[in-house]
Short mmCIF file of C-alpha atoms in Angstrom, two decimals:
data_model
loop_
_atom_site.label_atom_id
_atom_site.label_comp_id
_atom_site.label_asym_id
_atom_site.label_seq_id
_atom_site.Cartn_x
_atom_site.Cartn_y
_atom_site.Cartn_z
CA UNK A 1358 12.79 32.22 7.60
CA UNK A 1359 14.95 32.21 10.34
CA UNK A 1360 15.23 28.42 9.65
CA UNK A 1361 16.38 29.05 6.01
CA UNK A 1362 18.82 31.95 7.01
CA UNK A 1363 20.33 29.54 9.67
CA UNK A 1364 20.58 26.55 6.76
CA UNK A 1365 21.93 29.29 3.98
CA UNK A 1366 25.23 30.14 6.22
CA UNK A 1367 26.28 26.32 6.37
CA UNK A 1368 28.75 25.65 3.67
CA UNK A 1369 28.00 22.33 1.50
CA UNK A 1370 31.38 21.41 0.46
CA UNK A 1371 32.18 17.53 1.03
CA UNK A 1372 35.79 18.11 0.57
CA UNK A 1373 36.19 20.58 3.36
CA UNK A 1374 33.50 18.66 5.70
CA UNK A 1375 35.53 15.25 5.49
CA UNK A 1376 38.67 17.28 6.91
CA UNK A 1377 39.69 17.74 10.54
CA UNK A 1378 40.47 21.72 11.89
CA UNK A 1379 41.53 23.33 14.81
CA UNK A 1380 38.54 24.82 16.46
CA UNK A 1381 39.93 25.84 19.49
CA UNK A 1382 42.99 25.68 22.30
CA UNK A 1383 42.40 22.83 24.79
CA UNK A 1384 42.71 25.47 27.43
CA UNK A 1385 39.95 27.23 26.46
CA UNK A 1386 37.30 24.39 27.01
CA UNK A 1387 36.93 24.18 30.71
CA UNK A 1388 33.84 23.48 33.13
CA UNK A 1389 31.65 25.77 30.52
CA UNK A 1390 30.45 24.44 27.26
CA UNK A 1391 32.18 26.61 24.60
CA UNK A 1392 30.72 27.62 21.30
CA UNK A 1393 32.42 27.85 17.95
CA UNK A 1394 31.57 28.15 14.21
CA UNK A 1395 32.91 25.82 11.66
CA UNK A 1396 31.75 26.37 7.95
CA UNK A 1397 28.95 28.13 9.23
CA UNK A 1398 28.10 25.48 11.33
CA UNK A 1399 27.45 26.56 15.12
CA UNK A 1400 28.91 23.43 17.54
CA UNK A 1401 28.93 23.28 21.22
CA UNK A 1402 31.92 21.76 22.56
CA UNK A 1403 32.18 20.20 25.77
CA UNK A 1404 33.86 17.86 28.67
CA UNK A 1405 33.09 15.12 30.57
CA UNK A 1406 34.83 14.22 33.95
CA UNK A 1407 37.19 12.27 32.38
CA UNK A 1408 38.60 15.38 30.44
CA UNK A 1409 37.55 14.10 27.23
CA UNK A 1410 36.09 16.79 24.59
CA UNK A 1411 32.88 16.37 22.98
CA UNK A 1412 31.04 18.23 20.29
CA UNK A 1413 27.27 18.38 19.18
CA UNK A 1414 25.20 20.76 16.70
CA UNK A 1415 24.54 23.73 18.88
CA UNK A 1416 20.95 23.13 18.80
CA UNK A 1417 18.42 21.34 21.02
CA UNK A 1418 16.05 19.33 19.06
CA UNK A 1419 13.08 20.53 21.19
CA UNK A 1420 12.81 24.05 20.79
CA UNK A 1421 15.94 25.08 19.08
CA UNK A 1422 17.89 26.61 21.81
CA UNK A 1423 21.56 26.89 21.62
CA UNK A 1424 23.00 23.85 24.03
CA UNK A 1425 26.16 26.22 24.68
CA UNK A 1426 24.25 28.48 26.85
CA UNK A 1427 23.69 25.45 28.82
CA UNK A 1428 25.50 23.72 31.43
CA UNK A 1429 27.11 20.08 32.13
CA UNK A 1430 25.85 18.03 34.92
CA UNK A 1431 26.69 14.39 35.90
CA UNK A 1432 28.74 14.02 32.46
CA UNK A 1433 25.61 15.23 30.65
CA UNK A 1434 25.06 18.47 28.43
CA UNK A 1435 21.74 20.23 29.73
CA UNK A 1436 19.60 22.27 27.47
CA UNK A 1437 19.35 25.87 29.26
CA UNK A 1438 15.48 26.22 28.18
CA UNK A 1439 13.93 22.87 29.73
CA UNK A 1440 16.78 21.04 31.23
CA UNK A 1441 16.99 18.42 28.39
CA UNK A 1442 19.80 16.33 29.36
CA UNK A 1443 22.09 14.65 26.55
CA UNK A 1444 24.88 12.24 27.38
CA UNK A 1445 27.85 11.98 25.65
CA UNK A 1446 26.50 9.98 22.88
CA UNK A 1447 24.09 12.59 22.00
CA UNK A 1448 21.12 10.50 23.52
CA UNK A 1449 18.63 12.53 25.35
CA UNK A 1450 18.45 10.54 28.58
CA UNK A 1451 16.19 12.84 30.90
CA UNK A 1452 13.21 15.32 29.92
CA UNK A 1453 12.03 16.91 33.27
CA UNK A 1454 8.67 17.81 31.77
CA UNK A 1455 7.92 14.36 30.67
CA UNK A 1456 5.89 11.71 33.02
CA UNK A 1457 8.56 9.05 33.65
CA UNK A 1458 5.94 6.32 32.38
CA UNK A 1459 5.74 7.93 28.73
CA UNK A 1460 9.60 7.43 28.33
CA UNK A 1461 12.00 9.73 25.99
CA UNK A 1462 11.16 10.00 22.14
CA UNK A 1463 13.49 8.47 20.19
CA UNK A 1464 13.98 11.38 17.94
CA UNK A 1465 15.27 12.81 21.23
CA UNK A 1466 19.01 13.14 20.53
CA UNK A 1467 21.89 15.81 19.84
CA UNK A 1468 24.02 15.49 16.53
CA UNK A 1469 27.23 14.75 17.44
CA UNK A 1470 30.73 15.45 15.55
CA UNK A 1471 34.29 13.83 15.85
CA UNK A 1472 36.41 15.57 18.12
CA UNK A 1473 40.13 14.94 19.15
CA UNK A 1474 42.70 16.63 20.99
CA UNK A 1475 46.44 16.82 19.74
CA UNK A 1476 49.48 19.74 20.05
CA UNK A 1477 47.02 21.66 22.68
CA UNK A 1478 44.35 22.31 19.95
CA UNK A 1479 40.87 20.64 19.75
CA UNK A 1480 40.23 19.28 16.50
CA UNK A 1481 36.86 18.76 14.74
CA UNK A 1482 35.46 17.30 11.62
CA UNK A 1483 31.92 17.69 10.30
CA UNK A 1484 31.47 14.64 8.54
CA UNK A 1485 29.88 11.41 9.66
CA UNK A 1486 32.93 9.69 8.57
CA UNK A 1487 35.96 11.46 8.51
CA UNK A 1488 38.00 10.22 5.30
CA UNK A 1489 41.06 12.16 6.29
CA UNK A 1490 43.76 12.25 9.26
CA UNK A 1491 44.86 14.60 11.45
CA UNK A 1492 47.68 17.12 9.70
CA UNK A 1493 50.93 15.68 11.31
CA UNK A 1494 53.27 17.87 12.60
CA UNK A 1495 56.48 16.25 12.45
CA UNK A 1496 58.92 18.40 14.62
CA UNK A 1497 56.28 18.27 17.32
CA UNK A 1498 56.61 14.82 17.74
CA UNK A 1499 60.62 14.81 17.48
CA UNK A 1500 62.93 14.87 20.36
CA UNK A 1501 64.85 17.89 20.62
CA UNK A 1502 62.31 20.19 19.64
CA UNK A 1503 60.46 22.48 21.70
CA UNK A 1504 56.85 23.37 20.18
CA UNK A 1505 54.51 26.70 20.99
CA UNK A 1506 51.23 27.70 19.90
CA UNK A 1507 50.64 31.39 18.19
CA UNK A 1508 47.33 32.76 17.63
CA UNK A 1509 44.11 32.12 17.03
CA UNK A 1510 44.39 34.94 14.25
CA UNK A 1511 40.91 36.05 13.03
CA UNK A 1512 40.96 37.45 9.26
CA UNK A 1513 38.32 38.76 7.01
CA UNK A 1514 39.42 36.73 4.08
CA UNK A 1515 39.11 33.23 2.45
CA UNK A 1516 40.90 30.37 3.52
CA UNK A 1517 42.65 29.52 0.48
CA UNK A 1518 43.82 32.91 -0.09
CA UNK A 1519 45.25 32.74 3.66
CA UNK A 1520 47.15 29.52 3.04
CA UNK A 1521 48.49 30.60 -0.39
CA UNK A 1522 49.85 33.82 1.02
CA UNK A 1523 51.57 31.08 3.82
CA UNK A 1524 53.21 29.44 0.80
CA UNK A 1525 53.84 32.63 -1.13
CA UNK A 1526 58.07 33.01 -0.66
CA UNK A 1527 58.35 36.17 -2.92
CA UNK A 1528 56.17 38.38 -0.67
CA UNK A 1529 58.69 38.19 2.13
CA UNK A 1530 61.07 40.83 0.89
CA UNK A 1531 58.28 43.49 0.84
CA UNK A 1532 55.63 42.56 3.24
CA UNK A 1533 58.01 41.76 5.87
CA UNK A 1534 61.08 43.65 5.02
CA UNK A 1535 63.50 44.12 7.38
CA UNK A 1536 62.60 40.85 9.05
CA UNK A 1537 61.90 37.81 6.50
CA UNK A 1538 63.45 39.35 3.45
CA UNK A 1539 65.23 42.55 1.76
CA UNK A 1540 63.88 43.93 -1.43
CA UNK A 1541 67.54 44.35 -2.35
CA UNK A 1542 67.76 40.13 -2.21
CA UNK A 1543 64.44 39.88 -3.91
CA UNK A 1544 65.16 37.16 -6.41
CA UNK A 1545 63.66 33.79 -5.96
CA UNK A 1546 65.92 30.86 -7.10
CA UNK A 1547 64.80 28.05 -9.47
CA UNK A 1548 62.56 25.67 -7.66
CA UNK A 1549 60.30 22.68 -8.63
CA UNK A 1550 57.09 21.26 -6.57
CA UNK A 1551 56.73 17.53 -6.02
CA UNK A 1552 53.62 15.80 -5.39
CA UNK A 1553 54.36 13.06 -2.33
CA UNK A 1554 51.23 11.04 -1.70
CA UNK A 1555 48.32 13.12 -0.99
CA UNK A 1556 50.58 16.34 -0.47
CA UNK A 1557 52.84 18.86 -2.02
CA UNK A 1558 56.45 19.73 -1.21
CA UNK A 1559 58.96 22.39 -2.72
CA UNK A 1560 62.36 21.80 -3.53
CA UNK A 1561 64.87 23.83 -0.93
CA UNK A 1562 64.53 27.46 -1.68
CA UNK A 1563 67.64 29.97 -0.06
CA UNK A 1564 66.24 33.15 1.33
CA UNK A 1565 68.22 36.06 3.11
CA UNK A 1566 66.81 37.12 6.08
CA UNK A 1567 67.84 39.99 8.55
CA UNK A 1568 65.58 38.83 11.53
CA UNK A 1569 63.93 35.64 10.58
CA UNK A 1570 62.48 34.52 14.46
CA UNK A 1571 62.54 37.85 16.17
CA UNK A 1572 66.48 37.47 17.74
CA UNK A 1573 67.67 39.77 15.24
CA UNK A 1574 70.40 37.72 13.77
CA UNK A 1575 70.84 37.83 10.08
CA UNK A 1576 70.98 34.53 8.30
CA UNK A 1577 70.56 32.77 5.24
CA UNK A 1578 67.85 30.50 5.39
CA UNK A 1579 66.78 27.22 3.49
CA UNK A 1580 63.03 26.86 3.14
CA UNK A 1581 61.18 23.86 2.16
CA UNK A 1582 57.19 24.34 1.51
CA UNK A 1583 54.55 21.72 2.05
CA UNK A 1584 50.83 21.29 1.64
CA UNK A 1585 49.50 18.94 4.03
CA UNK A 1586 45.80 19.20 2.93
CA UNK A 1587 43.18 21.70 1.42
CA UNK A 1588 43.69 24.33 3.90
CA UNK A 1589 46.86 23.48 6.04
CA UNK A 1590 50.35 23.90 5.38
CA UNK A 1591 53.74 23.59 6.48
CA UNK A 1592 57.19 24.80 5.97
CA UNK A 1593 60.68 24.21 7.82
CA UNK A 1594 63.68 26.48 7.21
CA UNK A 1595 67.18 25.35 8.22
CA UNK A 1596 70.13 27.75 8.74
CA UNK A 1597 72.68 25.85 7.21
CA UNK A 1598 75.42 28.06 8.82
CA UNK A 1599 75.24 27.21 12.38
CA UNK A 1600 77.30 24.39 12.59
CA UNK A 1601 77.14 20.66 12.70
CA UNK A 1602 73.60 20.65 14.21
CA UNK A 1603 71.55 23.18 11.76
CA UNK A 1604 69.13 25.36 13.62
CA UNK A 1605 65.59 24.34 12.35
CA UNK A 1606 62.73 26.41 12.58
CA UNK A 1607 59.55 24.58 11.43
CA UNK A 1608 55.66 26.27 11.21
CA UNK A 1609 52.49 24.78 10.66
CA UNK A 1610 49.50 26.71 9.54
CA UNK A 1611 45.95 25.53 10.31
CA UNK A 1612 43.15 27.68 8.60
CA UNK A 1613 39.51 27.13 9.91
CA UNK A 1614 36.81 28.56 7.96
CA UNK A 1615 34.58 30.11 10.12
CA UNK A 1616 32.23 30.96 7.55
CA UNK A 1617 32.17 32.37 4.22
CA UNK A 1618 35.51 35.36 3.71
CA UNK A 1619 35.91 34.65 7.38
CA UNK A 1620 38.97 32.81 8.74
CA UNK A 1621 40.49 31.61 11.67
CA UNK A 1622 44.33 30.82 11.76
CA UNK A 1623 46.28 28.70 14.26
CA UNK A 1624 49.74 28.46 14.21
CA UNK A 1625 52.19 25.78 15.36
CA UNK A 1626 56.31 26.67 15.96
CA UNK A 1627 59.14 24.20 16.46
CA UNK A 1628 62.67 25.04 16.99
CA UNK A 1629 65.47 23.08 17.93
CA UNK A 1630 67.65 26.01 19.16
CA UNK A 1631 67.72 28.99 21.94
CA UNK A 1632 65.71 26.79 24.46
CA UNK A 1633 66.32 29.41 26.74
CA UNK A 1634 64.71 32.45 24.78
CA UNK A 1635 61.26 33.27 25.90
CA UNK A 1636 58.30 31.96 24.25
CA UNK A 1637 56.67 35.06 24.13
CA UNK A 1638 59.51 36.55 22.01
CA UNK A 1639 58.65 33.90 19.38
CA UNK A 1640 55.01 34.51 19.74
CA UNK A 1641 54.91 38.37 19.37
CA UNK A 1642 57.27 38.15 16.50
CA UNK A 1643 54.66 35.73 14.84
CA UNK A 1644 51.75 38.20 15.91
CA UNK A 1645 53.67 41.14 13.92
CA UNK A 1646 54.41 38.86 11.03
CA UNK A 1647 50.46 38.05 10.97
CA UNK A 1648 49.61 41.29 11.26
CA UNK A 1649 51.69 42.78 8.05
CA UNK A 1650 49.89 39.95 6.13
CA UNK A 1651 46.60 40.59 7.32
CA UNK A 1652 46.10 43.65 5.24
CA UNK A 1653 47.28 42.32 2.17
CA UNK A 1654 45.74 38.89 2.12
CA UNK A 1655 42.31 40.82 3.28
CA UNK A 1656 42.65 43.21 0.22
CA UNK A 1657 42.91 40.81 -2.33
CA UNK A 1658 40.40 40.73 -5.28
CA UNK A 1659 38.36 38.27 -6.08
CA UNK A 1660 37.85 37.54 -2.37
CA UNK A 1661 37.98 33.88 -3.57
CA UNK A 1662 41.15 31.92 -4.82
CA UNK A 1663 40.70 31.59 -8.53
CA UNK A 1664 41.76 28.19 -9.64
CA UNK A 1665 41.66 28.93 -13.34
CA UNK A 1666 45.38 29.97 -14.02
CA UNK A 1667 44.48 32.41 -16.75
CA UNK A 1668 42.63 34.57 -14.11
CA UNK A 1669 46.11 35.64 -12.77
CA UNK A 1670 49.56 36.19 -14.02
CA UNK A 1671 52.09 33.59 -12.58
CA UNK A 1672 55.53 33.50 -12.48
CA UNK A 1673 58.36 30.85 -12.22
CA UNK A 1674 58.50 32.12 -7.99
CA UNK A 1675 54.80 31.56 -8.11
CA UNK A 1676 55.33 27.45 -8.57
CA UNK A 1677 54.21 26.55 -4.83
CA UNK A 1678 50.97 28.77 -5.45
CA UNK A 1679 50.27 27.34 -9.04
CA UNK A 1680 50.72 23.94 -7.68
CA UNK A 1681 48.20 24.65 -4.76
CA UNK A 1682 45.56 25.81 -6.78
CA UNK A 1683 46.15 22.78 -9.38
CA UNK A 1684 46.13 20.89 -6.08
CA UNK A 1685 42.79 22.21 -5.09
CA UNK A 1686 41.25 21.79 -8.44
CA UNK A 1687 41.95 18.08 -8.43
CA UNK A 1688 40.15 17.79 -5.02
CA UNK A 1689 37.19 19.31 -6.27
CA UNK A 1690 36.96 22.36 -3.73
CA UNK A 1691 34.01 24.61 -4.30
CA UNK A 1692 34.12 26.62 -1.12
CA UNK A 1693 36.65 29.83 -0.81
CA UNK A 1694 37.75 29.71 -4.67
CA UNK A 1695 36.56 30.75 -8.05
#
């Protein structure tokens, strides 16, 4: 029964299992192994002496103990129960209780996952062969931009609901009144959404914003929203009234489905202005904005995002959300949707 319960919480969605997810900040993984959960799967992260991160299923093949409770010795992950040592490939190279002449059973391996680091994050893919690349954040790679991390934020909601909220321009005037919008400027101008390869991108949408980044400066911002993959999205907004070199504020949202109705959200912010301002000002502003969103998104019913457009009422201002739902349906997503 215990094994059945363990298996039941895992998410069997081939579309999502082939994607890359942020599962931890790079700074979180130090000398000790770190346990994370992705799509209901318990995973242990650990580092070898060269600083490289590795990821195994958090399960020792011997008696099912959590490898995350162990330690790293001589570039091996040591099981806390009987001292079995697994090298970075997952191969068990030492069983202390086993007489040396008997050798190591061929089945004595830890199941490994693809793992890499970028933008200060540790990324993980559960598929044997990932069929997608890491979602690219152009502004973080460009000269003249300063990039910071916000979060992670935990929310009891399905990841597609979190992403759709990020793409929803018409909520800014109500949920974030006085910051990202005002009810007196609630009308959304006409815009279209375009398919660009395996991504979606909106036209420019101009929004009046009393305080768009925490510095208290009123501006009209030109937004462009993008969907990067099933559970990641991006926007950049340009203050077209700031002179020859417009102020650009870009944000990437990476949602990580921990389990059903449990999501972590990681955010990257990049800007090409106000370098003298403390990063904490922007981070605290984003903390406040996410907190405002959290209660709304967690309250939505049904919890799963309806992909049948007849299930909810849609307006022209919802074109980005409509395109996102159609996109998920084309991909064949089954987790977090209805």
